[in-house]
């Protein structure tokens, strides 16, 4: 299901490093994005993450993206990874999370 035309998605950029060394800070940012949007009076928006700068990724980074996608799905929202680098695509595929490359249907969690 496409996003509601009356709600503009939230756009953010992923950092170059999506590894265990960086996910702590990124997880804090993600919680802040979710909390900020939850507190807004407007309807919830999907989250677009520009992924074209990711140069390093490991299992912890993929795990964070899965957790973020699932948190959004619980809120009736979607994660949309735009322009993922070949490295990120490969990491998602290797860890069975290639479903993150296509926006999930509203309310659908990634397993």
Short mmCIF file of C-alpha atoms in Angstrom, two decimals, residues 4-75:
data_model
loop_
_atom_site.label_atom_id
_atom_site.label_comp_id
_atom_site.label_asym_id
_atom_site.label_seq_id
_atom_site.Cartn_x
_atom_site.Cartn_y
_atom_site.Cartn_z
CA UNK A 4 -1.00 8.31 2.33
CA UNK A 5 -0.82 11.29 -0.05
CA UNK A 6 -1.78 13.67 2.76
CA UNK A 7 1.21 12.72 4.91
CA UNK A 8 4.72 13.65 3.82
CA UNK A 9 7.30 11.00 4.70
CA UNK A 10 10.20 11.85 6.98
CA UNK A 11 13.56 11.74 5.16
CA UNK A 12 16.89 11.09 6.85
CA UNK A 13 20.34 9.92 5.71
CA UNK A 14 22.20 6.86 6.88
CA UNK A 15 25.85 7.42 7.81
CA UNK A 16 28.79 5.92 5.94
CA UNK A 17 29.41 3.48 8.78
CA UNK A 18 26.59 1.13 9.74
CA UNK A 19 28.58 -1.16 12.04
CA UNK A 20 28.58 -2.19 15.67
CA UNK A 21 30.81 0.82 16.37
CA UNK A 22 28.22 3.29 15.07
CA UNK A 23 24.81 1.72 15.67
CA UNK A 24 24.56 2.91 19.27
CA UNK A 25 24.47 6.54 18.18
CA UNK A 26 22.24 5.77 15.22
CA UNK A 27 19.82 3.79 17.43
CA UNK A 28 19.53 6.86 19.68
CA UNK A 29 18.77 9.03 16.65
CA UNK A 30 16.16 6.55 15.45
CA UNK A 31 14.44 6.54 18.85
CA UNK A 32 14.40 10.34 18.76
CA UNK A 33 12.84 10.33 15.26
CA UNK A 34 10.17 7.88 16.38
CA UNK A 35 9.45 9.77 19.60
CA UNK A 36 9.29 13.09 17.77
CA UNK A 37 6.87 11.74 15.20
CA UNK A 38 4.78 9.95 17.86
CA UNK A 39 4.42 13.25 19.73
CA UNK A 40 3.37 15.21 16.64
CA UNK A 41 -0.30 16.03 16.19
CA UNK A 42 -0.11 15.11 12.49
CA UNK A 43 -0.80 11.58 11.25
CA UNK A 44 2.24 9.26 11.42
CA UNK A 45 4.59 9.39 8.45
CA UNK A 46 6.74 6.76 6.78
CA UNK A 47 10.51 7.04 7.19
CA UNK A 48 12.74 7.36 4.13
CA UNK A 49 16.40 6.62 4.75
CA UNK A 50 18.83 7.72 2.06
CA UNK A 51 21.27 4.80 1.99
CA UNK A 52 23.64 5.87 -0.78
CA UNK A 53 26.52 6.77 1.53
CA UNK A 54 26.81 3.43 3.38
CA UNK A 55 30.39 2.23 2.90
CA UNK A 56 30.67 -0.15 5.88
CA UNK A 57 27.97 -2.45 7.23
CA UNK A 58 27.88 -5.47 9.50
CA UNK A 59 25.29 -7.63 11.24
CA UNK A 60 24.66 -5.03 13.92
CA UNK A 61 23.80 -2.44 11.28
CA UNK A 62 21.40 -4.80 9.52
CA UNK A 63 19.86 -5.73 12.87
CA UNK A 64 19.24 -2.05 13.61
CA UNK A 65 17.49 -1.58 10.26
CA UNK A 66 15.29 -4.62 10.92
CA UNK A 67 14.41 -3.35 14.41
CA UNK A 68 13.62 0.10 13.03
CA UNK A 69 11.43 -1.38 10.29
CA UNK A 70 9.55 -3.46 12.85
CA UNK A 71 9.09 -0.49 15.20
CA UNK A 72 7.65 1.53 12.33
CA UNK A 73 5.37 -1.36 11.30
CA UNK A 74 3.98 -1.50 14.84
CA UNK A 75 3.01 2.16 14.37
#
